[in-house]
Amino acid sequence: TTSTNDSAIAQSLKRLAMIYRRINSDSAHFWSQRLIEFGTKKKMPYFVEMGHFTRANVYRFDNNFEKSVQSYKWALLESQKAKDIEGVSQAYGCLMKMQILRNTSPASVRDYFDMVVAYKDSMMKDQRIIPDAYSDFSQFLMSRGDYRIAMDYLQQGIRTYEAAKDDKRIL
């Protein structure tokens, strides 16, 4: 069917971008742009969202945090258009991580964390988004010397990983 073919094409474009991410950023950006264009042409916001997430990850890998944040914000907008709760939550989690990496205000980190966790009950149980947010937020708190509070968040993350049976992340 057309939808299956479209999905296979989109996944291939994403894979190409992610393969080139470590080899040649220009090529990775080329393929993520093709994914965005493909999703736009097919009027499928999920593919556009996927392209922006892919582009943001390439920028993040290159330590171009400003462009990565910009691309994550585009991914957030597309996730909202697609009514993709997991995508919205993932975008907030990625933006939180970028705030941590950029060493910005603790309040903005907390705001993004709260936005991620607000979707906790609406998400599929096997998603890594929520426990990853707990883990990232606990690392942020530890870096600030808030060890006791950080341990509480880390334990919440571990419990969420356990519920998802994600042994690798538990370790």
PDB file of C-alpha atoms in Angstrom:
ATOM      1  CA  THR A   1       0.000   0.000   0.000  1.00  0.00           C
ATOM      2  CA  THR A   2       1.001   3.602  -0.468  1.00  0.00           C
ATOM      3  CA  SER A   3       1.202   4.299   3.252  1.00  0.00           C
ATOM      4  CA  THR A   4       3.523   1.298   3.780  1.00  0.00           C
ATOM      5  CA  ASN A   5       5.721   2.421   0.884  1.00  0.00           C
ATOM      6  CA  ASP A   6       5.794   5.990   2.211  1.00  0.00           C
ATOM      7  CA  SER A   7       6.773   4.747   5.634  1.00  0.00           C
ATOM      8  CA  ALA A   8       9.575   2.609   4.179  1.00  0.00           C
ATOM      9  CA  ILE A   9      10.873   5.571   2.165  1.00  0.00           C
ATOM     10  CA  ALA A  10      10.782   7.842   5.232  1.00  0.00           C
ATOM     11  CA  GLN A  11      12.581   5.263   7.387  1.00  0.00           C
ATOM     12  CA  SER A  12      15.241   4.857   4.681  1.00  0.00           C
ATOM     13  CA  LEU A  13      15.794   8.610   4.480  1.00  0.00           C
ATOM     14  CA  LYS A  14      16.149   8.749   8.263  1.00  0.00           C
ATOM     15  CA  ARG A  15      18.609   5.832   8.259  1.00  0.00           C
ATOM     16  CA  LEU A  16      20.724   7.500   5.590  1.00  0.00           C
ATOM     17  CA  ALA A  17      20.863  10.699   7.640  1.00  0.00           C
ATOM     18  CA  MET A  18      21.805   8.808  10.797  1.00  0.00           C
ATOM     19  CA  ILE A  19      24.489   6.754   9.019  1.00  0.00           C
ATOM     20  CA  TYR A  20      26.093   9.896   7.615  1.00  0.00           C
ATOM     21  CA  ARG A  21      25.850  11.673  10.987  1.00  0.00           C
ATOM     22  CA  ARG A  22      29.192  10.251  12.076  1.00  0.00           C
ATOM     23  CA  ILE A  23      30.842  10.428   8.649  1.00  0.00           C
ATOM     24  CA  ASN A  24      29.737  13.611   6.932  1.00  0.00           C
ATOM     25  CA  SER A  25      27.389  16.168   8.493  1.00  0.00           C
ATOM     26  CA  ASP A  26      26.595  17.795   5.157  1.00  0.00           C
ATOM     27  CA  SER A  27      25.298  14.492   3.805  1.00  0.00           C
ATOM     28  CA  ALA A  28      23.359  13.866   7.013  1.00  0.00           C
ATOM     29  CA  HIS A  29      21.700  17.265   6.682  1.00  0.00           C
ATOM     30  CA  PHE A  30      20.972  16.593   3.013  1.00  0.00           C
ATOM     31  CA  TRP A  31      19.082  13.372   3.851  1.00  0.00           C
ATOM     32  CA  SER A  32      17.234  14.888   6.814  1.00  0.00           C
ATOM     33  CA  GLN A  33      16.143  17.743   4.520  1.00  0.00           C
ATOM     34  CA  ARG A  34      14.919  15.198   1.952  1.00  0.00           C
ATOM     35  CA  LEU A  35      12.892  13.574   4.747  1.00  0.00           C
ATOM     36  CA  ILE A  36      11.335  16.914   5.707  1.00  0.00           C
ATOM     37  CA  GLU A  37      10.502  17.637   2.071  1.00  0.00           C
ATOM     38  CA  PHE A  38       9.076  14.146   1.562  1.00  0.00           C
ATOM     39  CA  GLY A  39       6.813  14.488   4.616  1.00  0.00           C
ATOM     40  CA  THR A  40       5.695  17.942   3.484  1.00  0.00           C
ATOM     41  CA  LYS A  41       4.922  16.726  -0.053  1.00  0.00           C
ATOM     42  CA  LYS A  42       2.954  13.741   1.278  1.00  0.00           C
ATOM     43  CA  LYS A  43       1.173  15.962   3.844  1.00  0.00           C
ATOM     44  CA  MET A  44       2.348  13.661   6.594  1.00  0.00           C
ATOM     45  CA  PRO A  45       3.474  15.742   9.597  1.00  0.00           C
ATOM     46  CA  TYR A  46       4.937  12.715  11.356  1.00  0.00           C
ATOM     47  CA  PHE A  47       7.607  12.382   8.649  1.00  0.00           C
ATOM     48  CA  VAL A  48       8.348  16.117   8.814  1.00  0.00           C
ATOM     49  CA  GLU A  49       8.682  15.762  12.587  1.00  0.00           C
ATOM     50  CA  MET A  50      11.039  12.804  12.114  1.00  0.00           C
ATOM     51  CA  GLY A  51      13.167  14.877   9.732  1.00  0.00           C
ATOM     52  CA  HIS A  52      13.491  17.739  12.228  1.00  0.00           C
ATOM     53  CA  PHE A  53      14.405  15.339  15.055  1.00  0.00           C
ATOM     54  CA  THR A  54      17.023  13.755  12.806  1.00  0.00           C
ATOM     55  CA  ARG A  55      18.432  17.142  11.817  1.00  0.00           C
ATOM     56  CA  ALA A  56      18.517  18.256  15.471  1.00  0.00           C
ATOM     57  CA  ASN A  57      20.425  15.110  16.431  1.00  0.00           C
ATOM     58  CA  VAL A  58      22.989  15.741  13.709  1.00  0.00           C
ATOM     59  CA  TYR A  59      23.502  19.312  14.932  1.00  0.00           C
ATOM     60  CA  ARG A  60      23.768  18.043  18.511  1.00  0.00           C
ATOM     61  CA  PHE A  61      26.358  15.461  17.464  1.00  0.00           C
ATOM     62  CA  ASP A  62      28.342  18.321  15.864  1.00  0.00           C
ATOM     63  CA  ASN A  63      28.031  20.404  19.075  1.00  0.00           C
ATOM     64  CA  ASN A  64      26.078  23.060  17.197  1.00  0.00           C
ATOM     65  CA  PHE A  65      23.689  23.541  20.096  1.00  0.00           C
ATOM     66  CA  GLU A  66      21.957  26.667  18.774  1.00  0.00           C
ATOM     67  CA  LYS A  67      20.885  24.987  15.542  1.00  0.00           C
ATOM     68  CA  SER A  68      20.040  21.811  17.418  1.00  0.00           C
ATOM     69  CA  VAL A  69      17.675  23.744  19.718  1.00  0.00           C
ATOM     70  CA  GLN A  70      16.120  25.456  16.703  1.00  0.00           C
ATOM     71  CA  SER A  71      15.528  22.080  15.009  1.00  0.00           C
ATOM     72  CA  TYR A  72      14.080  20.547  18.189  1.00  0.00           C
ATOM     73  CA  LYS A  73      11.650  23.473  18.354  1.00  0.00           C
ATOM     74  CA  TRP A  74      10.596  22.736  14.765  1.00  0.00           C
ATOM     75  CA  ALA A  75      10.172  19.081  15.741  1.00  0.00           C
ATOM     76  CA  LEU A  76       7.998  20.210  18.654  1.00  0.00           C
ATOM     77  CA  LEU A  77       5.780  22.257  16.332  1.00  0.00           C
ATOM     78  CA  GLU A  78       5.414  19.361  13.899  1.00  0.00           C
ATOM     79  CA  SER A  79       4.704  16.954  16.777  1.00  0.00           C
ATOM     80  CA  GLN A  80       1.951  19.250  17.970  1.00  0.00           C
ATOM     81  CA  LYS A  81       0.510  19.436  14.433  1.00  0.00           C
ATOM     82  CA  ALA A  82       0.584  15.649  14.161  1.00  0.00           C
ATOM     83  CA  LYS A  83      -0.980  15.344  17.633  1.00  0.00           C
ATOM     84  CA  ASP A  84       1.902  13.011  18.469  1.00  0.00           C
ATOM     85  CA  ILE A  85       2.082  12.958  22.274  1.00  0.00           C
ATOM     86  CA  GLU A  86       5.303  10.942  22.308  1.00  0.00           C
ATOM     87  CA  GLY A  87       6.879  13.389  19.848  1.00  0.00           C
ATOM     88  CA  VAL A  88       5.844  16.404  21.914  1.00  0.00           C
ATOM     89  CA  SER A  89       7.211  14.834  25.075  1.00  0.00           C
ATOM     90  CA  GLN A  90      10.401  13.773  23.308  1.00  0.00           C
ATOM     91  CA  ALA A  91      10.916  17.300  21.972  1.00  0.00           C
ATOM     92  CA  TYR A  92      10.539  18.757  25.458  1.00  0.00           C
ATOM     93  CA  GLY A  93      13.001  16.162  26.767  1.00  0.00           C
ATOM     94  CA  CYS A  94      15.521  17.004  24.052  1.00  0.00           C
ATOM     95  CA  LEU A  95      15.110  20.727  24.718  1.00  0.00           C
ATOM     96  CA  MET A  96      15.682  20.057  28.428  1.00  0.00           C
ATOM     97  CA  LYS A  97      18.868  18.132  27.590  1.00  0.00           C
ATOM     98  CA  MET A  98      20.035  21.017  25.410  1.00  0.00           C
ATOM     99  CA  GLN A  99      19.435  23.469  28.261  1.00  0.00           C
ATOM    100  CA  ILE A 100      21.589  21.242  30.482  1.00  0.00           C
ATOM    101  CA  LEU A 101      24.350  20.987  27.863  1.00  0.00           C
ATOM    102  CA  ARG A 102      24.263  24.752  27.293  1.00  0.00           C
ATOM    103  CA  ASN A 103      24.411  25.341  31.063  1.00  0.00           C
ATOM    104  CA  THR A 104      21.405  27.661  31.042  1.00  0.00           C
ATOM    105  CA  SER A 105      19.140  28.649  33.886  1.00  0.00           C
ATOM    106  CA  PRO A 106      17.981  25.907  36.252  1.00  0.00           C
ATOM    107  CA  ALA A 107      14.430  27.237  35.965  1.00  0.00           C
ATOM    108  CA  SER A 108      14.287  26.519  32.222  1.00  0.00           C
ATOM    109  CA  VAL A 109      15.643  23.001  32.787  1.00  0.00           C
ATOM    110  CA  ARG A 110      12.957  22.420  35.428  1.00  0.00           C
ATOM    111  CA  ASP A 111      10.243  23.862  33.154  1.00  0.00           C
ATOM    112  CA  TYR A 112      11.130  21.461  30.335  1.00  0.00           C
ATOM    113  CA  PHE A 113      11.341  18.544  32.778  1.00  0.00           C
ATOM    114  CA  ASP A 114       7.861  19.379  34.082  1.00  0.00           C
ATOM    115  CA  MET A 115       6.526  19.500  30.515  1.00  0.00           C
ATOM    116  CA  VAL A 116       7.932  16.042  29.762  1.00  0.00           C
ATOM    117  CA  VAL A 117       6.543  14.513  32.940  1.00  0.00           C
ATOM    118  CA  ALA A 118       3.122  16.107  32.315  1.00  0.00           C
ATOM    119  CA  TYR A 119       2.701  13.561  29.492  1.00  0.00           C
ATOM    120  CA  LYS A 120       3.725  10.573  31.614  1.00  0.00           C
ATOM    121  CA  ASP A 121       0.250   9.043  31.894  1.00  0.00           C
ATOM    122  CA  SER A 122      -0.570   9.608  28.212  1.00  0.00           C
ATOM    123  CA  MET A 123       2.451   7.763  26.869  1.00  0.00           C
ATOM    124  CA  MET A 124       2.926   4.145  25.953  1.00  0.00           C
ATOM    125  CA  LYS A 125       4.592   2.245  28.775  1.00  0.00           C
ATOM    126  CA  ASP A 126       7.574   1.086  26.713  1.00  0.00           C
ATOM    127  CA  GLN A 127       8.730   4.590  25.842  1.00  0.00           C
ATOM    128  CA  ARG A 128      12.171   5.691  27.080  1.00  0.00           C
ATOM    129  CA  ILE A 129      11.252   9.362  27.023  1.00  0.00           C
ATOM    130  CA  ILE A 130      10.009   9.625  30.608  1.00  0.00           C
ATOM    131  CA  PRO A 131      12.743   7.592  32.330  1.00  0.00           C
ATOM    132  CA  ASP A 132      15.410   9.319  30.223  1.00  0.00           C
ATOM    133  CA  ALA A 133      14.047  12.662  31.432  1.00  0.00           C
ATOM    134  CA  TYR A 134      14.273  11.489  35.058  1.00  0.00           C
ATOM    135  CA  SER A 135      17.839  10.335  34.453  1.00  0.00           C
ATOM    136  CA  ASP A 136      18.922  13.563  32.717  1.00  0.00           C
ATOM    137  CA  PHE A 137      17.243  15.711  35.348  1.00  0.00           C
ATOM    138  CA  SER A 138      18.904  13.761  38.172  1.00  0.00           C
ATOM    139  CA  GLN A 139      22.321  14.224  36.511  1.00  0.00           C
ATOM    140  CA  PHE A 140      21.594  17.943  36.256  1.00  0.00           C
ATOM    141  CA  LEU A 141      20.711  18.071  39.957  1.00  0.00           C
ATOM    142  CA  MET A 142      23.871  16.147  40.893  1.00  0.00           C
ATOM    143  CA  SER A 143      25.985  18.608  38.916  1.00  0.00           C
ATOM    144  CA  ARG A 144      24.483  21.347  41.094  1.00  0.00           C
ATOM    145  CA  GLY A 145      25.233  19.441  44.312  1.00  0.00           C
ATOM    146  CA  ASP A 146      21.579  18.534  45.020  1.00  0.00           C
ATOM    147  CA  TYR A 147      22.456  14.887  45.635  1.00  0.00           C
ATOM    148  CA  ARG A 148      19.527  13.831  47.820  1.00  0.00           C
ATOM    149  CA  ILE A 149      16.916  15.236  45.452  1.00  0.00           C
ATOM    150  CA  ALA A 150      18.842  13.862  42.458  1.00  0.00           C
ATOM    151  CA  MET A 151      18.741  10.382  43.974  1.00  0.00           C
ATOM    152  CA  ASP A 152      14.942  10.600  44.322  1.00  0.00           C
ATOM    153  CA  TYR A 153      14.584  11.422  40.619  1.00  0.00           C
ATOM    154  CA  LEU A 154      17.091   8.774  39.630  1.00  0.00           C
ATOM    155  CA  GLN A 155      15.139   6.163  41.612  1.00  0.00           C
ATOM    156  CA  GLN A 156      11.941   7.239  39.844  1.00  0.00           C
ATOM    157  CA  GLY A 157      13.721   6.802  36.525  1.00  0.00           C
ATOM    158  CA  ILE A 158      14.955   3.342  37.529  1.00  0.00           C
ATOM    159  CA  ARG A 159      11.431   2.294  38.541  1.00  0.00           C
ATOM    160  CA  THR A 160      10.146   3.482  35.156  1.00  0.00           C
ATOM    161  CA  TYR A 161      12.911   1.580  33.327  1.00  0.00           C
ATOM    162  CA  GLU A 162      12.021  -1.506  35.408  1.00  0.00           C
ATOM    163  CA  ALA A 163       8.352  -1.195  34.448  1.00  0.00           C
ATOM    164  CA  ALA A 164       9.446  -1.099  30.794  1.00  0.00           C
ATOM    165  CA  LYS A 165      11.808  -4.057  31.378  1.00  0.00           C
ATOM    166  CA  ASP A 166      14.714  -2.017  29.967  1.00  0.00           C
ATOM    167  CA  ASP A 167      17.595  -3.843  31.659  1.00  0.00           C
ATOM    168  CA  LYS A 168      20.267  -1.984  29.684  1.00  0.00           C
ATOM    169  CA  ARG A 169      19.076   1.417  30.914  1.00  0.00           C
ATOM    170  CA  ILE A 170      18.588   0.163  34.481  1.00  0.00           C
ATOM    171  CA  LEU A 171      22.298  -0.620  34.627  1.00  0.00           C
TER     172      LEU A 171
END
